Amino acid sequence: MGKSNCSRDWTQIYAIYGMDQWQTLVFLLCHAVFFSLLSIIFLFYFDSIFHFFQTLFPSPSAARFAAGFSGAVTSISAVCLFFAAANFLYSAGPLHYEMAQRMVGSVYDWSSVKLALDIGCGRGILLNSVATQLKKTGSSGRVVGLDRSKRTTLSTLRTANVEGVGEYVTCKEGDVRSLPFEDNYFDVVVSAVFVHTVGKEYGHRTVEAAAERMRVVGEMVRVLKPGGVGVVWDLLHVPEYVRRLQELKMEDIRVSERVTAFMVSSHMVSFRKPSQHVVGPGEVRLDWRC
């Protein structure tokens, strides 16, 4: 997979695209501040806290250990929560943008792309990256962004206009488990940190949720033209996608190195739909250059 050297200022990314699930960031920061204040209280009022623990433990050494241990856990919790908040902030913006450039770079010939699809386009970071690439190559192609919410698609169109690629972008509301497109319709199909959210109403680790995610992977393959390229960046469940792609006899399956995003493991997988029916399992390559 090719890697783009493009970089962008954090503030510029957030100014254009904002942030999904900002409530999570606020939750993490509020708890981090709370545990930090609690740690300061332990530091300045340790003797009083020690005396309190003496009412619970008869041994002074046990009371001192309990007070010290509680203070240490409180301090570590504050550090971990600040780290989680920072990782969430980084993952939602700069990392998402960087991975979008990598995904675009994994498609080697954009000049021949007439139609591309972004499944779960969200704020449009990946969608606009694809559109920008089409614009750079002078292509007459277009990219379609599909999302479950009409409100989201309208917001995404605004970001496309801000990025100067509005004429290359179309947004559509639809069910990703039953894509509203014909077979063999797109030259390129992409998706970023979305597929893992499908079926979450069943719980992420349930058989039902896994079946829903596999439906999405199958739909990606269905709408992809023979010889077309698919690229998915997602959290946690990428090995499932690879197995499903092998079952569907996809070719040139490549899996990137592990990238920590939103405090969990993520990978990027790319594949090519064979030009003709292939018998036998697909080969999986680990591409560590991403």
mmCIF file of C-alpha atoms in Angstrom:
data_model
loop_
_atom_site.group_PDB
_atom_site.id
_atom_site.type_symbol
_atom_site.label_atom_id
_atom_site.label_comp_id
_atom_site.label_asym_id
_atom_site.label_seq_id
_atom_site.Cartn_x
_atom_site.Cartn_y
_atom_site.Cartn_z
ATOM 1 C CA MET A 1 0.000 0.000 0.000
ATOM 2 C CA GLY A 2 1.280 3.426 -0.840
ATOM 3 C CA LYS A 3 1.757 5.997 1.840
ATOM 4 C CA SER A 4 1.016 9.647 1.375
ATOM 5 C CA ASN A 5 3.301 12.284 2.835
ATOM 6 C CA CYS A 6 0.482 14.781 3.091
ATOM 7 C CA SER A 7 0.047 16.425 6.465
ATOM 8 C CA ARG A 8 -2.316 19.033 7.775
ATOM 9 C CA ASP A 9 -2.635 21.238 10.816
ATOM 10 C CA TRP A 10 -4.902 19.878 13.567
ATOM 11 C CA THR A 11 -6.795 23.140 13.914
ATOM 12 C CA GLN A 12 -7.536 23.254 10.205
ATOM 13 C CA ILE A 13 -8.930 19.712 10.236
ATOM 14 C CA TYR A 14 -11.197 20.405 13.200
ATOM 15 C CA ALA A 15 -12.246 23.802 11.843
ATOM 16 C CA ILE A 16 -13.569 22.147 8.680
ATOM 17 C CA TYR A 17 -14.816 18.797 9.949
ATOM 18 C CA GLY A 18 -15.560 19.272 13.618
ATOM 19 C CA MET A 19 -15.722 16.149 15.759
ATOM 20 C CA ASP A 20 -18.003 13.145 16.013
ATOM 21 C CA GLN A 21 -18.881 11.910 19.496
ATOM 22 C CA TRP A 22 -17.497 15.011 21.209
ATOM 23 C CA GLN A 23 -19.476 13.926 24.276
ATOM 24 C CA THR A 24 -16.968 11.099 24.747
ATOM 25 C CA LEU A 25 -14.081 13.562 24.800
ATOM 26 C CA VAL A 26 -15.884 15.778 27.317
ATOM 27 C CA PHE A 27 -16.633 12.718 29.474
ATOM 28 C CA LEU A 28 -12.961 11.661 29.486
ATOM 29 C CA LEU A 29 -11.687 15.181 30.233
ATOM 30 C CA CYS A 30 -14.181 15.778 33.053
ATOM 31 C CA HIS A 31 -13.203 12.538 34.752
ATOM 32 C CA ALA A 32 -9.512 13.254 34.190
ATOM 33 C CA VAL A 33 -9.880 16.653 35.892
ATOM 34 C CA PHE A 34 -11.896 15.085 38.724
ATOM 35 C CA PHE A 35 -9.240 12.455 39.441
ATOM 36 C CA SER A 36 -6.501 15.099 39.161
ATOM 37 C CA LEU A 37 -8.205 17.223 41.832
ATOM 38 C CA LEU A 38 -8.650 14.121 43.941
ATOM 39 C CA SER A 39 -4.914 13.390 43.602
ATOM 40 C CA ILE A 40 -4.067 16.929 44.769
ATOM 41 C CA ILE A 41 -6.328 16.461 47.778
ATOM 42 C CA PHE A 42 -4.511 13.212 48.614
ATOM 43 C CA LEU A 43 -1.173 15.029 48.296
ATOM 44 C CA PHE A 44 -1.985 17.996 50.549
ATOM 45 C CA TYR A 45 -4.241 16.237 53.048
ATOM 46 C CA PHE A 46 -2.509 12.898 53.249
ATOM 47 C CA ASP A 47 -2.244 12.969 57.055
ATOM 48 C CA SER A 48 -5.978 13.558 57.451
ATOM 49 C CA ILE A 49 -6.732 10.785 54.973
ATOM 50 C CA PHE A 50 -4.284 8.520 56.811
ATOM 51 C CA HIS A 51 -6.108 9.170 60.081
ATOM 52 C CA PHE A 52 -9.391 8.344 58.390
ATOM 53 C CA PHE A 53 -8.023 5.011 57.213
ATOM 54 C CA GLN A 54 -6.818 4.344 60.765
ATOM 55 C CA THR A 55 -10.484 4.198 61.781
ATOM 56 C CA LEU A 56 -10.915 1.388 59.248
ATOM 57 C CA PHE A 57 -7.664 -0.529 59.804
ATOM 58 C CA PRO A 58 -6.280 -1.300 63.282
ATOM 59 C CA SER A 59 -2.692 -1.433 62.056
ATOM 60 C CA PRO A 60 -1.008 1.942 61.311
ATOM 61 C CA SER A 61 1.090 0.371 58.553
ATOM 62 C CA ALA A 62 -2.026 -1.057 56.895
ATOM 63 C CA ALA A 63 -3.767 2.325 57.124
ATOM 64 C CA ARG A 64 -0.751 4.099 55.632
ATOM 65 C CA PHE A 65 -0.538 1.535 52.809
ATOM 66 C CA ALA A 66 -4.259 1.892 52.059
ATOM 67 C CA ALA A 67 -4.010 5.690 51.953
ATOM 68 C CA GLY A 68 -0.900 5.614 49.743
ATOM 69 C CA PHE A 69 -2.376 2.977 47.451
ATOM 70 C CA SER A 70 -5.597 4.956 47.048
ATOM 71 C CA GLY A 71 -3.634 8.101 46.196
ATOM 72 C CA ALA A 72 -1.496 6.227 43.672
ATOM 73 C CA VAL A 73 -4.535 4.682 41.959
ATOM 74 C CA THR A 74 -6.194 8.094 41.799
ATOM 75 C CA SER A 75 -3.114 9.675 40.213
ATOM 76 C CA ILE A 76 -2.660 6.854 37.691
ATOM 77 C CA SER A 77 -6.343 7.070 36.785
ATOM 78 C CA ALA A 78 -5.985 10.787 36.058
ATOM 79 C CA VAL A 79 -2.961 10.176 33.800
ATOM 80 C CA CYS A 80 -4.710 7.343 31.953
ATOM 81 C CA LEU A 81 -7.844 9.416 31.390
ATOM 82 C CA PHE A 82 -5.833 12.365 30.037
ATOM 83 C CA PHE A 83 -3.977 9.976 27.735
ATOM 84 C CA ALA A 84 -7.262 8.444 26.543
ATOM 85 C CA ALA A 85 -8.692 11.910 25.867
ATOM 86 C CA ALA A 86 -5.566 12.914 23.905
ATOM 87 C CA ASN A 87 -5.669 9.701 21.868
ATOM 88 C CA PHE A 88 -9.368 10.196 21.133
ATOM 89 C CA LEU A 89 -8.732 13.783 20.010
ATOM 90 C CA TYR A 90 -5.835 12.678 17.800
ATOM 91 C CA SER A 91 -7.715 9.701 16.346
ATOM 92 C CA ALA A 92 -10.846 11.689 15.474
ATOM 93 C CA GLY A 93 -8.968 14.286 13.449
ATOM 94 C CA PRO A 94 -5.278 14.107 12.490
ATOM 95 C CA LEU A 95 -5.035 10.298 12.475
ATOM 96 C CA HIS A 96 -8.288 9.978 10.518
ATOM 97 C CA TYR A 97 -6.940 12.436 7.964
ATOM 98 C CA GLU A 98 -3.582 10.654 7.765
ATOM 99 C CA MET A 99 -5.237 7.249 7.292
ATOM 100 C CA ALA A 100 -7.487 8.722 4.602
ATOM 101 C CA GLN A 101 -4.342 9.751 2.689
ATOM 102 C CA ARG A 102 -2.939 6.249 3.096
ATOM 103 C CA MET A 103 -6.160 4.718 1.822
ATOM 104 C CA VAL A 104 -6.152 7.001 -1.207
ATOM 105 C CA GLY A 105 -2.490 6.119 -1.798
ATOM 106 C CA SER A 106 -3.280 2.395 -1.844
ATOM 107 C CA VAL A 107 -5.213 2.848 -5.107
ATOM 108 C CA TYR A 108 -2.487 3.159 -7.705
ATOM 109 C CA ASP A 109 -4.424 4.442 -10.717
ATOM 110 C CA TRP A 110 -7.065 7.095 -10.051
ATOM 111 C CA SER A 111 -7.077 8.355 -13.631
ATOM 112 C CA SER A 112 -9.260 5.429 -14.708
ATOM 113 C CA VAL A 113 -11.700 5.755 -11.782
ATOM 114 C CA LYS A 114 -15.128 6.965 -12.882
ATOM 115 C CA LEU A 115 -17.137 6.130 -9.759
ATOM 116 C CA ALA A 116 -16.022 5.627 -6.173
ATOM 117 C CA LEU A 117 -18.048 4.900 -3.038
ATOM 118 C CA ASP A 118 -17.353 5.846 0.584
ATOM 119 C CA ILE A 119 -19.459 3.686 2.918
ATOM 120 C CA GLY A 120 -20.302 5.494 6.153
ATOM 121 C CA CYS A 121 -18.875 8.803 4.949
ATOM 122 C CA GLY A 122 -19.616 10.643 8.203
ATOM 123 C CA ARG A 123 -17.984 14.078 8.316
ATOM 124 C CA GLY A 124 -16.361 13.490 4.915
ATOM 125 C CA ILE A 125 -12.643 13.314 5.724
ATOM 126 C CA LEU A 126 -12.095 10.232 3.544
ATOM 127 C CA LEU A 127 -14.765 11.243 1.037
ATOM 128 C CA ASN A 128 -13.105 14.605 0.374
ATOM 129 C CA SER A 129 -9.664 13.001 0.225
ATOM 130 C CA VAL A 130 -10.913 10.762 -2.579
ATOM 131 C CA ALA A 131 -12.520 13.742 -4.317
ATOM 132 C CA THR A 132 -9.285 15.734 -3.987
ATOM 133 C CA GLN A 133 -7.364 12.887 -5.605
ATOM 134 C CA LEU A 134 -9.848 12.747 -8.488
ATOM 135 C CA LYS A 135 -9.439 16.494 -8.916
ATOM 136 C CA LYS A 136 -5.623 16.237 -8.912
ATOM 137 C CA THR A 137 -5.620 13.604 -11.642
ATOM 138 C CA GLY A 138 -7.989 15.652 -13.777
ATOM 139 C CA SER A 139 -10.506 12.845 -13.679
ATOM 140 C CA SER A 140 -14.129 13.296 -14.644
ATOM 141 C CA GLY A 141 -15.051 10.747 -11.986
ATOM 142 C CA ARG A 142 -17.209 11.261 -8.917
ATOM 143 C CA VAL A 143 -17.306 9.863 -5.426
ATOM 144 C CA VAL A 144 -20.544 8.954 -3.663
ATOM 145 C CA GLY A 145 -20.758 9.232 0.105
ATOM 146 C CA LEU A 146 -23.301 6.917 1.750
ATOM 147 C CA ASP A 147 -24.501 7.470 5.307
ATOM 148 C CA ARG A 148 -27.437 6.394 7.445
ATOM 149 C CA SER A 149 -28.380 9.978 8.329
ATOM 150 C CA LYS A 150 -29.654 12.617 5.905
ATOM 151 C CA ARG A 151 -28.511 15.313 8.321
ATOM 152 C CA THR A 152 -24.974 13.943 8.119
ATOM 153 C CA THR A 153 -24.961 13.847 4.327
ATOM 154 C CA LEU A 154 -26.042 17.502 4.142
ATOM 155 C CA SER A 155 -23.248 18.474 6.528
ATOM 156 C CA THR A 156 -20.769 16.434 4.469
ATOM 157 C CA LEU A 157 -21.714 18.269 1.285
ATOM 158 C CA ARG A 158 -20.887 21.551 3.033
ATOM 159 C CA THR A 159 -17.400 20.308 3.942
ATOM 160 C CA ALA A 160 -16.869 19.224 0.327
ATOM 161 C CA ASN A 161 -17.655 22.753 -0.833
ATOM 162 C CA VAL A 162 -15.261 24.183 1.746
ATOM 163 C CA GLU A 163 -12.520 21.857 0.437
ATOM 164 C CA GLY A 164 -13.266 22.973 -3.128
ATOM 165 C CA VAL A 165 -14.318 19.524 -4.359
ATOM 166 C CA GLY A 166 -18.097 19.911 -4.254
ATOM 167 C CA GLU A 167 -18.467 19.136 -7.968
ATOM 168 C CA TYR A 168 -16.830 15.727 -7.424
ATOM 169 C CA VAL A 169 -19.019 14.677 -4.494
ATOM 170 C CA THR A 170 -22.511 13.229 -4.212
ATOM 171 C CA CYS A 171 -24.038 12.165 -0.894
ATOM 172 C CA LYS A 172 -26.807 9.644 -0.446
ATOM 173 C CA GLU A 173 -28.766 8.328 2.528
ATOM 174 C CA GLY A 174 -29.101 4.540 2.655
ATOM 175 C CA ASP A 175 -28.735 1.237 4.483
ATOM 176 C CA VAL A 176 -25.164 -0.036 4.292
ATOM 177 C CA ARG A 177 -26.369 -3.619 4.799
ATOM 178 C CA SER A 178 -28.306 -3.399 1.525
ATOM 179 C CA LEU A 179 -26.526 -0.857 -0.651
ATOM 180 C CA PRO A 180 -28.878 0.994 -3.026
ATOM 181 C CA PHE A 181 -26.664 0.360 -6.047
ATOM 182 C CA GLU A 182 -26.480 -2.186 -8.849
ATOM 183 C CA ASP A 183 -23.929 -4.999 -9.009
ATOM 184 C CA ASN A 184 -20.482 -4.127 -10.389
ATOM 185 C CA TYR A 185 -21.161 -0.392 -10.186
ATOM 186 C CA PHE A 186 -18.062 1.235 -8.610
ATOM 187 C CA ASP A 187 -14.379 1.241 -9.558
ATOM 188 C CA VAL A 188 -13.306 1.884 -5.952
ATOM 189 C CA VAL A 189 -15.078 1.271 -2.629
ATOM 190 C CA VAL A 190 -13.657 2.636 0.639
ATOM 191 C CA SER A 191 -14.720 2.873 4.273
ATOM 192 C CA ALA A 192 -13.034 4.334 7.356
ATOM 193 C CA VAL A 193 -13.777 3.412 11.011
ATOM 194 C CA PHE A 194 -17.375 2.601 10.222
ATOM 195 C CA VAL A 195 -18.057 -1.083 9.592
ATOM 196 C CA HIS A 196 -17.441 -1.994 13.252
ATOM 197 C CA THR A 197 -20.465 0.156 14.207
ATOM 198 C CA VAL A 198 -22.862 -1.945 12.124
ATOM 199 C CA GLY A 199 -24.909 -4.312 14.270
ATOM 200 C CA LYS A 200 -23.836 -2.650 17.514
ATOM 201 C CA GLU A 201 -27.432 -2.879 18.728
ATOM 202 C CA TYR A 202 -26.723 -6.605 19.195
ATOM 203 C CA GLY A 203 -23.463 -6.030 21.073
ATOM 204 C CA HIS A 204 -20.062 -5.978 19.361
ATOM 205 C CA ARG A 205 -19.056 -9.535 20.254
ATOM 206 C CA THR A 206 -22.295 -11.296 19.374
ATOM 207 C CA VAL A 207 -22.838 -13.633 16.431
ATOM 208 C CA GLU A 208 -25.617 -11.359 15.180
ATOM 209 C CA ALA A 209 -23.348 -8.310 15.078
ATOM 210 C CA ALA A 210 -20.628 -10.260 13.256
ATOM 211 C CA ALA A 211 -23.193 -11.428 10.692
ATOM 212 C CA GLU A 212 -24.279 -7.823 10.080
ATOM 213 C CA ARG A 213 -20.676 -6.713 9.545
ATOM 214 C CA MET A 214 -20.129 -9.565 7.089
ATOM 215 C CA ARG A 215 -23.216 -8.432 5.180
ATOM 216 C CA VAL A 216 -21.579 -5.029 4.711
ATOM 217 C CA VAL A 217 -18.348 -6.614 3.463
ATOM 218 C CA GLY A 218 -20.378 -8.728 1.055
ATOM 219 C CA GLU A 219 -22.226 -5.641 -0.187
ATOM 220 C CA MET A 220 -18.907 -3.862 -0.777
ATOM 221 C CA VAL A 221 -17.777 -6.732 -2.978
ATOM 222 C CA ARG A 222 -21.122 -6.908 -4.794
ATOM 223 C CA VAL A 223 -21.125 -3.270 -5.935
ATOM 224 C CA LEU A 224 -17.421 -3.306 -6.851
ATOM 225 C CA LYS A 225 -16.622 -3.766 -10.532
ATOM 226 C CA PRO A 226 -14.449 -6.720 -11.581
ATOM 227 C CA GLY A 227 -10.879 -5.482 -11.285
ATOM 228 C CA GLY A 228 -11.985 -2.774 -8.839
ATOM 229 C CA VAL A 229 -10.229 -2.000 -5.549
ATOM 230 C CA GLY A 230 -11.659 -1.927 -2.040
ATOM 231 C CA VAL A 231 -9.956 -0.362 0.994
ATOM 232 C CA VAL A 232 -11.217 -0.545 4.581
ATOM 233 C CA TRP A 233 -9.707 0.965 7.727
ATOM 234 C CA ASP A 234 -11.468 -0.219 10.846
ATOM 235 C CA LEU A 235 -11.185 -1.103 14.503
ATOM 236 C CA LEU A 236 -10.950 -4.557 16.128
ATOM 237 C CA HIS A 237 -12.711 -6.730 13.546
ATOM 238 C CA VAL A 238 -10.392 -6.568 10.520
ATOM 239 C CA PRO A 239 -9.405 -10.290 10.808
ATOM 240 C CA GLU A 240 -13.106 -11.113 10.289
ATOM 241 C CA TYR A 241 -13.149 -9.002 7.128
ATOM 242 C CA VAL A 242 -10.029 -10.721 5.808
ATOM 243 C CA ARG A 243 -11.578 -14.174 6.294
ATOM 244 C CA ARG A 244 -14.753 -13.052 4.545
ATOM 245 C CA LEU A 245 -12.779 -11.571 1.650
ATOM 246 C CA GLN A 246 -10.923 -14.859 1.293
ATOM 247 C CA GLU A 247 -14.241 -16.723 1.206
ATOM 248 C CA LEU A 248 -15.412 -14.351 -1.535
ATOM 249 C CA LYS A 249 -12.229 -15.138 -3.503
ATOM 250 C CA MET A 250 -10.865 -11.602 -3.522
ATOM 251 C CA GLU A 251 -7.342 -11.073 -4.804
ATOM 252 C CA ASP A 252 -4.287 -9.135 -3.580
ATOM 253 C CA ILE A 253 -5.579 -8.902 0.004
ATOM 254 C CA ARG A 254 -3.168 -6.726 1.985
ATOM 255 C CA VAL A 255 -3.253 -5.924 5.695
ATOM 256 C CA SER A 256 -1.340 -2.979 7.146
ATOM 257 C CA GLU A 257 0.529 -2.799 10.427
ATOM 258 C CA ARG A 258 -1.389 -2.194 13.634
ATOM 259 C CA VAL A 259 -2.381 1.410 14.325
ATOM 260 C CA THR A 260 -3.774 2.436 17.715
ATOM 261 C CA ALA A 261 -6.929 4.465 17.181
ATOM 262 C CA PHE A 262 -9.497 5.401 19.816
ATOM 263 C CA MET A 263 -7.447 3.357 22.316
ATOM 264 C CA VAL A 264 -7.880 0.078 20.424
ATOM 265 C CA SER A 265 -6.192 -1.807 17.607
ATOM 266 C CA SER A 266 -6.958 -0.869 14.003
ATOM 267 C CA HIS A 267 -5.743 -2.059 10.609
ATOM 268 C CA MET A 268 -6.215 -1.144 6.993
ATOM 269 C CA VAL A 269 -7.065 -3.903 4.519
ATOM 270 C CA SER A 270 -7.127 -3.530 0.749
ATOM 271 C CA PHE A 271 -8.230 -6.016 -1.894
ATOM 272 C CA ARG A 272 -9.025 -6.335 -5.576
ATOM 273 C CA LYS A 273 -12.090 -7.979 -7.073
ATOM 274 C CA PRO A 274 -10.973 -10.540 -9.651
ATOM 275 C CA SER A 275 -11.754 -9.837 -13.281
ATOM 276 C CA GLN A 276 -13.108 -13.351 -13.556
ATOM 277 C CA HIS A 277 -14.278 -16.019 -11.120
ATOM 278 C CA VAL A 278 -11.409 -17.508 -9.115
ATOM 279 C CA VAL A 279 -11.402 -20.869 -7.374
ATOM 280 C CA GLY A 280 -9.412 -21.285 -4.185
ATOM 281 C CA PRO A 281 -8.615 -19.122 -1.123
ATOM 282 C CA GLY A 282 -7.205 -15.671 -1.590
ATOM 283 C CA GLU A 283 -3.681 -14.846 -0.487
ATOM 284 C CA VAL A 284 -3.198 -12.434 2.404
ATOM 285 C CA ARG A 285 -0.120 -10.210 2.473
ATOM 286 C CA LEU A 286 1.109 -8.229 5.452
ATOM 287 C CA ASP A 287 2.309 -4.886 4.142
ATOM 288 C CA TRP A 288 4.342 -3.172 6.869
ATOM 289 C CA ARG A 289 5.183 -0.090 4.799
ATOM 290 C CA CYS A 290 1.909 1.705 5.636
#
